[in-house]
């Protein structure tokens, strides 16, 4: 052994001697492990939520532990904490109205209604009055298109407005040329024996010609510079359609048309313009105000006065077979009008909403154009077609657009609320397929196999039923959730939370693959050894079902790969199938991280 080798051994031994000599043997040192104080931690969490003015989330915890049969929290004064949270809500409600945060105020009112505690609401703070002030506030800040869409949606009934409010709204909608909203207000004035202004009646009696509709439609042009192909540069651009919904120059279009303008992952050149329907072809600069990629809509703003303002229809939606028509710029050819019928409704093509299927001829460039009824009112926005399938095209349901418009006017990317559940629509009802860790549902202890029965007393049987009820809710709003776990029916108050943009992206970071395989691939596995599993259950219509995998098959996992950049999960395994006499087969399944199962 060399001198250097001997020296290394001596140094190592010397290091161990120093380590052990520095270790205290003083019996006064407390070596007892720290005991986790569960009850104290729960109390701290509730106190923190109250201190941070999150009373609805605090109430969810209070009611959960108050109703919990086992492991009660010692030293928790439920009555005192509940009263503190309710008084906190009352104060926040008053502050929200004072600061004109009407969405927050309506969320608190809704939550108090869910709790049957409207006695805490001060006189003059009823929902009707707050809704009226909300709409007038939008008009004050020149967001007339948002206010008009809310009237068309039935956000507030015209009969609930005062005479003075009717007069004010009639004046503003007339100035903004929002015909549908104005007609609803004027109808109510006439019912009350009030006489609308002559110029208002004249405006409503004016017929809408095709030339008017064309003037209100624009070509949306996104210049992306040059695209190199084999050393040759070609103009790279996105072309779509749009339409004015506000005299102040606000335009609706599809998100995918203007994505390069707002997507942080896009690093190239991008400039947004619009072209009017006239023959000049002048490119007018525009900017993106708000967008929602889940519903594929975006609100643009240009500094010109709209030559014509489109109106949304009332609450009634398209019916099967109804005649419709669209205006757009297929291939950049503006002023193109096509017609057809409604082929189907309720198509699940988007992650959060249902679509309308139409046979109206649609081509690239039509995206973002208005879909109208025979009264020239907008009931949808064209967004997609299936290549190679003639007459199979789709539009965004106008009801969603009207609900989202006020948030689009606020600016930026829209966020949504959720409970944190991935649902499976079986013949028995809405079954829980997955629960996101740390979500509202996860904190309540919901598990795979439970069944969702109702939301705020209204029964639900589809994922979309729940999503529609949550759409537009401010995170923190309280709802009442009823579900069945085994043979027991449970009910609890839930504070909805902000939905992650792509829930599965969060889930693969927080959860095990065994928990993720059921929602991603539609099968439940029971682990036998490190990589061997037995299939317990296969969900009809899932990837495993389509691969002919069935219960009691044996699976040996070979690969589990998550690719967040391209948005998919890949699983490779060998399975011995019952149907194949337990002969081995190699299988690879893939699943996208974007999914429509969540609510």
XYZ file of C-alpha atoms in Angstrom:
599
model
C 0.000 0.000 0.000
C 1.357 3.426 -0.912
C 2.008 6.221 1.509
C -0.874 8.212 0.012
C -3.290 5.296 0.560
C -2.302 4.906 4.209
C -2.715 8.636 4.782
C -6.265 8.563 3.357
C -7.279 5.771 5.733
C -5.854 7.656 8.711
C -7.727 10.825 7.712
C -11.020 8.932 7.364
C -10.604 7.285 10.771
C -9.653 10.649 12.275
C -12.797 12.205 10.826
C -14.992 9.521 12.415
C -13.254 10.086 15.753
C -13.944 13.818 15.599
C -17.615 13.192 14.643
C -18.268 10.844 17.540
C -16.333 12.972 20.010
C -18.527 15.951 19.091
C -21.735 13.996 19.718
C -23.217 15.058 23.038
C -23.934 12.437 25.648
C -25.434 14.962 28.054
C -28.562 13.345 29.482
C -30.121 16.838 29.739
C -30.505 16.948 25.919
C -34.076 16.013 24.886
C -33.845 13.259 22.240
C -37.606 12.607 22.232
C -39.136 12.886 18.721
C -41.366 15.885 18.043
C -45.054 14.965 18.331
C -47.233 16.266 15.479
C -49.977 18.413 16.970
C -52.847 17.693 14.526
C -55.491 19.629 16.427
C -53.221 22.633 16.934
C -52.290 22.632 13.250
C -55.954 22.614 12.148
C -56.710 25.510 14.489
C -53.728 27.434 13.069
C -54.936 26.862 9.504
C -58.422 28.178 10.294
C -57.014 31.213 12.126
C -54.681 31.928 9.199
C -57.542 31.792 6.683
C -59.546 34.211 8.798
C -56.561 36.548 9.184
C -56.029 36.509 5.398
C -59.721 37.317 4.848
C -60.593 33.932 3.355
C -63.678 33.277 5.494
C -65.367 30.911 3.027
C -62.388 28.542 2.988
C -62.267 28.743 6.786
C -65.971 27.822 6.941
C -65.374 24.773 4.744
C -62.849 23.520 7.302
C -65.058 24.450 10.265
C -68.108 22.614 8.903
C -66.007 19.629 7.828
C -64.533 19.030 11.279
C -67.742 20.013 13.055
C -69.676 17.271 11.203
C -66.886 14.725 11.306
C -67.939 11.661 13.301
C -64.450 10.471 14.139
C -61.310 12.183 15.437
C -62.914 15.476 16.538
C -60.601 18.441 16.954
C -60.076 19.141 20.634
C -60.274 22.715 21.871
C -61.955 23.999 18.689
C -64.847 26.339 19.481
C -66.909 25.752 16.334
C -69.639 28.238 17.232
C -67.206 31.065 17.935
C -65.124 30.408 14.800
C -68.219 30.117 12.606
C -69.586 33.425 13.888
C -66.204 35.080 13.340
C -66.080 33.826 9.743
C -69.651 34.960 9.037
C -68.984 38.428 10.417
C -65.839 38.513 8.276
C -67.993 37.743 5.222
C -70.443 40.496 6.159
C -67.638 43.048 6.394
C -66.099 41.925 3.094
C -69.485 42.240 1.396
C -69.828 45.864 2.471
C -66.223 46.615 1.459
C -66.693 44.956 -1.959
C -69.720 47.083 -2.770
C -67.930 50.236 -1.603
C -64.898 49.462 -3.776
C -67.145 48.465 -6.721
C -65.846 44.902 -6.785
C -69.292 43.639 -7.726
C -68.212 40.145 -8.759
C -66.742 39.608 -5.289
C -69.872 41.077 -3.683
C -72.140 38.727 -5.654
C -69.901 35.793 -4.716
C -70.307 36.626 -1.019
C -74.073 37.045 -1.413
C -74.272 33.673 -3.181
C -72.226 32.067 -0.403
C -74.443 33.515 2.344
C -77.486 32.275 0.442
C -75.936 28.782 0.299
C -75.538 28.962 4.092
C -79.105 30.296 4.560
C -77.659 33.356 6.307
C -79.150 36.221 4.312
C -79.980 37.776 7.684
C -76.394 39.042 7.701
C -76.966 41.131 4.554
C -77.551 44.833 5.242
C -80.602 46.542 3.793
C -79.909 47.791 0.264
C -77.347 45.099 -0.478
C -79.692 42.607 -2.136
C -78.485 40.831 -5.273
C -80.834 42.731 -7.607
C -79.479 46.108 -6.539
C -75.867 44.940 -6.736
C -76.449 43.486 -10.231
C -77.970 46.779 -11.376
C -74.995 48.717 -9.995
C -72.613 46.227 -11.647
C -74.161 46.825 -15.088
C -74.204 50.609 -14.625
C -70.551 50.486 -13.552
C -69.646 48.630 -16.763
C -71.427 51.295 -18.791
C -69.691 54.067 -16.867
C -66.319 52.634 -17.893
C -67.402 52.264 -21.553
C -67.738 48.468 -21.419
C -71.095 48.594 -23.163
C -70.695 45.252 -24.939
C -70.296 43.450 -21.606
C -73.339 45.177 -20.105
C -75.449 44.406 -23.185
C -74.481 40.716 -23.129
C -75.515 40.474 -19.454
C -78.943 41.955 -20.219
C -79.370 39.523 -23.143
C -78.284 36.644 -20.901
C -80.898 37.502 -18.293
C -78.289 38.278 -15.638
C -80.884 40.686 -14.247
C -84.528 40.850 -15.252
C -85.738 44.115 -16.777
C -88.798 44.026 -14.503
C -86.509 44.202 -11.453
C -84.982 47.520 -12.556
C -86.255 50.906 -11.376
C -87.758 53.405 -13.815
C -84.649 55.550 -13.481
C -82.372 52.577 -14.217
C -84.446 51.680 -17.299
C -84.112 55.225 -18.608
C -80.352 55.263 -17.994
C -79.799 51.871 -19.677
C -81.988 52.781 -22.638
C -79.931 55.917 -23.193
C -76.589 54.096 -22.971
C -77.587 51.111 -25.133
C -79.025 53.464 -27.742
C -75.763 55.417 -27.791
C -73.825 52.138 -28.064
C -76.195 50.751 -30.750
C -76.691 47.504 -28.792
C -80.039 46.623 -30.335
C -81.078 43.438 -28.476
C -80.333 44.786 -24.999
C -82.065 48.056 -25.882
C -85.189 46.249 -27.106
C -85.483 44.315 -23.821
C -85.241 47.554 -21.819
C -87.727 49.415 -24.055
C -90.216 46.532 -23.884
C -90.235 46.861 -20.100
C -90.669 50.619 -20.315
C -93.701 50.185 -22.538
C -95.172 47.591 -20.146
C -94.970 50.175 -17.362
C -96.626 52.850 -19.463
C -93.397 54.795 -19.868
C -92.720 56.484 -23.193
C -89.298 55.771 -24.706
C -87.533 58.567 -26.555
C -88.577 58.928 -30.169
C -85.029 58.489 -31.482
C -84.754 55.249 -29.496
C -87.914 53.843 -31.086
C -86.751 54.949 -34.537
C -83.447 53.125 -34.047
C -85.195 49.893 -33.021
C -87.500 50.054 -36.031
C -84.613 50.286 -38.483
C -84.216 47.075 -40.453
C -80.844 45.355 -40.518
C -79.547 44.648 -44.004
C -76.846 42.278 -45.112
C -74.629 45.267 -45.876
C -74.832 46.294 -42.195
C -73.750 42.842 -41.040
C -70.824 42.826 -43.447
C -69.643 46.193 -42.140
C -69.593 44.823 -38.599
C -67.384 41.867 -39.567
C -63.599 42.126 -39.858
C -60.664 40.055 -41.033
C -58.189 39.400 -38.209
C -54.623 39.421 -39.478
C -51.603 38.295 -37.418
C -48.258 38.971 -39.085
C -45.554 36.550 -37.881
C -42.777 37.798 -40.156
C -41.000 35.351 -42.455
C -40.958 31.572 -42.258
C -37.842 29.898 -43.652
C -38.284 26.751 -45.731
C -35.135 25.292 -47.338
C -33.456 28.653 -47.223
C -36.366 30.516 -48.793
C -38.424 33.027 -46.784
C -42.234 32.988 -46.958
C -44.690 35.351 -45.262
C -45.995 33.678 -42.107
C -49.407 34.858 -40.990
C -52.597 33.758 -39.295
C -55.901 34.866 -40.786
C -59.258 34.678 -39.077
C -62.502 36.566 -38.684
C -64.021 38.736 -35.995
C -67.005 40.985 -35.326
C -67.721 44.196 -33.423
C -69.730 43.894 -30.198
C -69.144 47.422 -28.941
C -69.233 50.857 -30.569
C -65.916 51.647 -28.855
C -64.088 49.188 -31.133
C -64.177 45.899 -29.185
C -64.071 42.773 -31.371
C -64.623 39.071 -30.632
C -62.587 36.362 -32.359
C -61.010 32.969 -31.626
C -58.063 32.545 -29.266
C -56.232 30.261 -31.691
C -56.198 33.041 -34.305
C -54.269 35.459 -32.048
C -52.422 32.920 -29.858
C -48.955 34.145 -30.869
C -49.832 37.557 -29.411
C -50.342 36.286 -25.844
C -48.749 32.835 -25.539
C -45.527 33.272 -23.470
C -44.048 30.159 -25.096
C -44.108 31.836 -28.504
C -40.794 33.664 -28.969
C -41.133 34.901 -32.552
C -42.339 38.091 -34.195
C -46.080 38.814 -34.003
C -48.149 41.899 -34.844
C -51.945 42.088 -34.822
C -54.106 43.980 -37.309
C -57.683 43.958 -38.502
C -59.111 44.757 -41.924
C -62.576 46.235 -42.349
C -65.038 44.909 -44.907
C -64.501 47.807 -47.330
C -62.344 47.503 -50.418
C -59.475 49.660 -49.140
C -57.801 46.721 -47.415
C -56.150 49.006 -44.876
C -54.536 47.171 -41.956
C -55.615 48.762 -38.678
C -53.537 48.007 -35.539
C -55.328 46.129 -32.754
C -54.456 44.659 -29.376
C -55.662 41.700 -27.342
C -57.621 42.672 -24.214
C -58.674 39.315 -22.726
C -58.638 35.694 -23.786
C -59.733 32.207 -22.775
C -58.004 29.325 -24.516
C -60.362 26.723 -23.034
C -63.348 28.286 -24.797
C -61.207 29.508 -27.720
C -62.354 33.125 -27.520
C -60.514 36.440 -27.382
C -61.538 40.083 -27.069
C -59.657 42.607 -29.215
C -59.621 46.399 -29.138
C -58.976 48.794 -31.990
C -59.092 52.584 -31.819
C -61.883 53.109 -34.333
C -65.635 53.436 -33.955
C -67.488 50.301 -35.004
C -69.486 50.801 -38.247
C -72.033 48.224 -37.000
C -72.477 46.518 -33.606
C -73.643 42.895 -33.414
C -76.144 41.895 -30.732
C -76.350 38.571 -28.924
C -79.649 36.753 -28.930
C -81.768 36.229 -25.813
C -81.619 33.220 -23.521
C -83.045 30.758 -26.089
C -80.438 28.745 -27.966
C -80.286 27.164 -31.405
C -82.574 24.212 -32.054
C -81.786 21.169 -34.188
C -82.518 21.855 -37.838
C -82.746 25.616 -37.334
C -81.552 27.740 -40.247
C -78.390 29.734 -39.504
C -75.734 31.658 -41.382
C -72.160 32.799 -40.852
C -69.948 35.634 -42.072
C -66.184 35.367 -42.342
C -63.027 35.573 -44.404
C -62.214 32.055 -45.677
C -58.718 32.173 -47.151
C -58.709 35.924 -46.527
C -61.717 36.500 -48.811
C -63.711 38.911 -46.674
C -67.470 39.522 -46.930
C -68.184 35.812 -47.408
C -71.642 34.687 -46.265
C -72.574 31.008 -45.903
C -75.743 29.363 -44.599
C -76.898 25.998 -43.311
C -78.563 24.315 -40.338
C -77.800 23.175 -36.814
C -76.739 19.516 -37.015
C -76.257 18.780 -33.306
C -75.757 20.463 -29.939
C -73.759 19.505 -26.856
C -70.650 18.224 -28.650
C -67.762 17.797 -26.181
C -64.850 19.155 -28.218
C -63.446 21.622 -25.687
C -62.076 21.002 -22.211
C -64.684 23.129 -20.447
C -67.658 23.702 -22.731
C -69.954 22.051 -25.241
C -70.076 23.034 -28.908
C -72.695 23.400 -31.624
C -72.271 21.210 -34.721
C -73.276 22.940 -37.961
C -73.278 22.109 -41.674
C -72.550 25.710 -42.669
C -69.594 25.651 -45.114
C -66.508 26.678 -43.129
C -62.897 27.023 -44.262
C -59.614 28.313 -42.776
C -60.120 32.034 -42.203
C -63.726 31.650 -41.009
C -62.528 31.112 -37.429
C -63.883 33.781 -35.113
C -66.771 34.853 -37.313
C -70.334 35.268 -36.004
C -72.923 32.495 -36.254
C -76.376 34.070 -36.476
C -80.047 33.218 -36.406
C -82.629 34.519 -38.884
C -83.022 37.696 -36.794
C -79.342 38.519 -37.412
C -78.535 37.962 -33.713
C -75.360 36.156 -32.660
C -75.817 32.724 -31.086
C -72.303 31.402 -31.497
C -68.763 31.887 -32.801
C -67.369 29.653 -35.548
C -64.146 27.951 -34.461
C -63.413 24.628 -36.196
C -64.081 22.108 -38.895
C -62.905 18.544 -39.555
C -60.530 18.285 -42.490
C -61.851 15.912 -45.138
C -65.394 15.879 -43.751
C -67.604 18.233 -45.703
C -70.340 19.925 -43.685
C -69.010 18.871 -40.266
C -68.101 22.137 -38.554
C -68.411 23.597 -35.071
C -69.176 26.798 -33.198
C -68.820 28.005 -29.613
C -72.165 28.216 -27.840
C -73.158 31.872 -27.469
C -74.366 31.286 -23.894
C -70.771 30.697 -22.785
C -69.577 33.817 -24.598
C -72.158 36.029 -22.891
C -71.196 34.679 -19.458
C -67.483 35.239 -20.057
C -67.619 38.672 -21.711
C -67.466 40.760 -18.493
C -64.308 38.908 -17.463
C -62.816 39.319 -20.945
C -63.267 43.088 -20.629
C -61.293 43.000 -17.357
C -58.269 41.881 -19.360
C -55.701 39.090 -19.353
C -56.109 35.330 -19.370
C -59.369 34.130 -17.823
C -59.276 31.762 -14.860
C -62.033 29.400 -13.773
C -63.238 27.781 -10.565
C -63.428 24.078 -9.802
C -63.913 21.492 -7.049
C -60.960 19.304 -8.072
C -62.711 16.194 -9.385
C -62.283 14.173 -12.565
C -65.652 12.615 -13.305
C -66.778 9.523 -15.202
C -70.257 9.555 -16.710
C -71.584 6.033 -16.169
C -75.097 4.667 -16.560
C -75.465 4.930 -12.790
C -74.617 8.651 -12.706
C -71.597 10.879 -12.241
C -68.840 8.783 -10.691
C -65.652 10.182 -9.159
C -62.738 8.915 -11.224
C -60.013 11.108 -9.742
C -59.555 13.632 -6.923
C -56.755 16.190 -7.119
C -54.585 16.322 -3.983
C -55.117 19.505 -1.902
C -58.205 20.463 -3.916
C -61.540 21.337 -2.234
C -62.819 17.810 -2.935
C -59.569 16.301 -1.667
C -59.862 18.216 1.603
C -63.374 16.808 2.058
C -62.109 13.259 1.630
C -63.891 12.328 -1.609
C -62.462 9.205 -3.224
C -62.576 7.337 -6.514
C -65.823 5.389 -6.733
C -67.946 7.984 -4.917
C -70.927 9.386 -6.852
C -71.729 13.097 -7.190
C -75.462 13.584 -6.622
C -76.166 17.332 -6.590
C -74.745 20.851 -6.466
C -76.762 23.348 -4.425
C -79.715 20.989 -4.422
C -79.808 20.495 -8.211
C -79.073 16.968 -9.411
C -76.156 16.417 -11.807
C -75.268 13.464 -14.022
C -72.586 14.857 -16.362
C -69.260 16.620 -15.938
C -70.633 19.497 -17.981
C -73.589 19.931 -15.616
C -71.204 20.778 -12.789
C -68.926 22.924 -14.959
C -71.890 24.980 -16.147
C -72.943 25.632 -12.546
C -69.433 26.768 -11.600
C -68.816 28.891 -14.705
C -68.240 32.502 -13.763
C -67.973 31.819 -10.028
C -65.270 33.697 -8.148
C -62.799 31.363 -6.345
C -63.871 31.095 -2.725
C -67.615 31.014 -3.489
C -69.448 28.516 -1.287
C -71.608 25.780 -2.777
C -73.305 22.760 -1.253
C -72.070 19.434 -2.587
C -73.921 16.156 -2.090
C -72.309 12.806 -2.862
C -72.640 9.118 -2.094
C -69.768 7.140 -0.613
C -70.570 3.443 -0.380
C -74.076 3.301 1.054
C -73.773 6.656 2.832
C -75.062 9.926 1.385
C -72.947 12.887 2.472
C -73.388 16.620 2.152
C -70.936 19.404 2.829
C -70.197 23.064 2.142
C -67.382 23.554 -0.391
C -65.401 26.686 -1.254
C -64.554 26.439 -4.949
C -60.901 27.077 -5.850
C -59.050 28.380 -8.879
C -58.715 25.683 -11.526
C -55.174 24.937 -12.771
C -54.797 25.707 -16.466
C -54.045 22.043 -17.222
C -55.027 19.954 -14.164
C -53.109 16.849 -15.202
C -49.877 18.875 -15.372
C -50.306 19.570 -11.655
C -51.488 16.045 -10.910
C -48.402 14.293 -12.360
C -46.235 16.416 -10.033
C -48.293 15.736 -6.905
C -49.630 12.202 -7.251
C -48.504 8.614 -7.816
C -48.818 6.883 -11.172
C -51.125 4.279 -9.612
C -53.622 7.033 -8.809
C -53.192 8.667 -12.223
C -53.649 5.540 -14.358
C -57.470 5.363 -13.839
C -58.253 8.898 -15.120
C -55.607 8.808 -17.842
C -56.066 5.286 -19.198
C -59.369 4.085 -17.753
C -58.260 1.148 -15.615
C -57.702 0.492 -11.922
C -54.648 -1.582 -10.990
C -53.805 -3.570 -7.860
C -50.077 -3.892 -7.204
C -48.730 -7.430 -6.775
C -45.000 -6.691 -6.872
C -42.728 -3.796 -7.855
C -43.828 -3.714 -11.500
C -46.587 -6.336 -11.682
C -50.263 -5.467 -11.294
C -53.675 -7.067 -11.602
C -56.416 -5.164 -13.377
C -59.293 -4.573 -10.952
C -61.615 -2.534 -13.155
C -61.806 -1.174 -16.699
C -63.902 1.908 -17.502
C -65.982 1.689 -20.661
C -64.730 3.986 -23.408
C -61.267 4.487 -21.885
C -57.934 3.708 -23.537
C -57.652 0.371 -21.703
C -61.115 -0.679 -22.861
C -60.237 0.179 -26.472
C -57.050 -1.917 -26.102
C -59.225 -4.943 -25.084
C -57.882 -5.012 -21.532
C -60.323 -6.452 -18.996
C -60.612 -7.157 -15.280
C -58.247 -9.829 -13.859
C -55.659 -9.342 -16.621
C -52.073 -9.288 -15.388
C -49.930 -6.273 -16.287
C -46.174 -5.762 -16.009
C -45.218 -2.100 -16.354
C -42.167 -1.374 -18.500
C -42.273 2.395 -18.990
C -44.038 5.462 -17.597
C -43.157 8.721 -19.349
C -44.573 12.212 -18.816
C -43.894 14.729 -21.566
C -45.155 18.106 -20.342
C -43.747 20.002 -23.319
C -45.852 18.087 -25.845
C -48.644 17.421 -23.346
C -48.931 13.643 -23.073
C -48.290 10.631 -20.828
C -46.979 7.376 -22.289
C -47.278 3.966 -20.681
C -45.754 0.707 -21.955
C -46.539 -2.690 -20.456
C -46.810 -6.394 -21.093
C -50.145 -7.940 -20.204
C -51.534 -11.439 -20.001
C -55.157 -11.203 -21.039
C -57.956 -13.486 -19.919
C -59.560 -13.201 -23.359
C -56.306 -14.279 -25.014
C -55.763 -17.291 -22.776
C -53.124 -15.395 -20.771
C -50.803 -15.101 -23.755
C -48.428 -12.169 -23.367
C -48.929 -9.019 -25.454
C -46.886 -5.829 -25.509
C -49.005 -2.663 -25.377
C -48.270 1.056 -25.529
C -50.941 3.607 -24.609
C -50.817 7.375 -24.719
C -53.035 9.997 -23.108
C -53.108 13.773 -23.468
C -52.716 16.002 -20.431
C -55.563 18.185 -21.729
C -58.781 16.553 -20.569
C -62.500 17.329 -20.378
C -63.163 15.193 -17.286
C -62.458 17.853 -14.650
C -64.835 20.073 -12.707
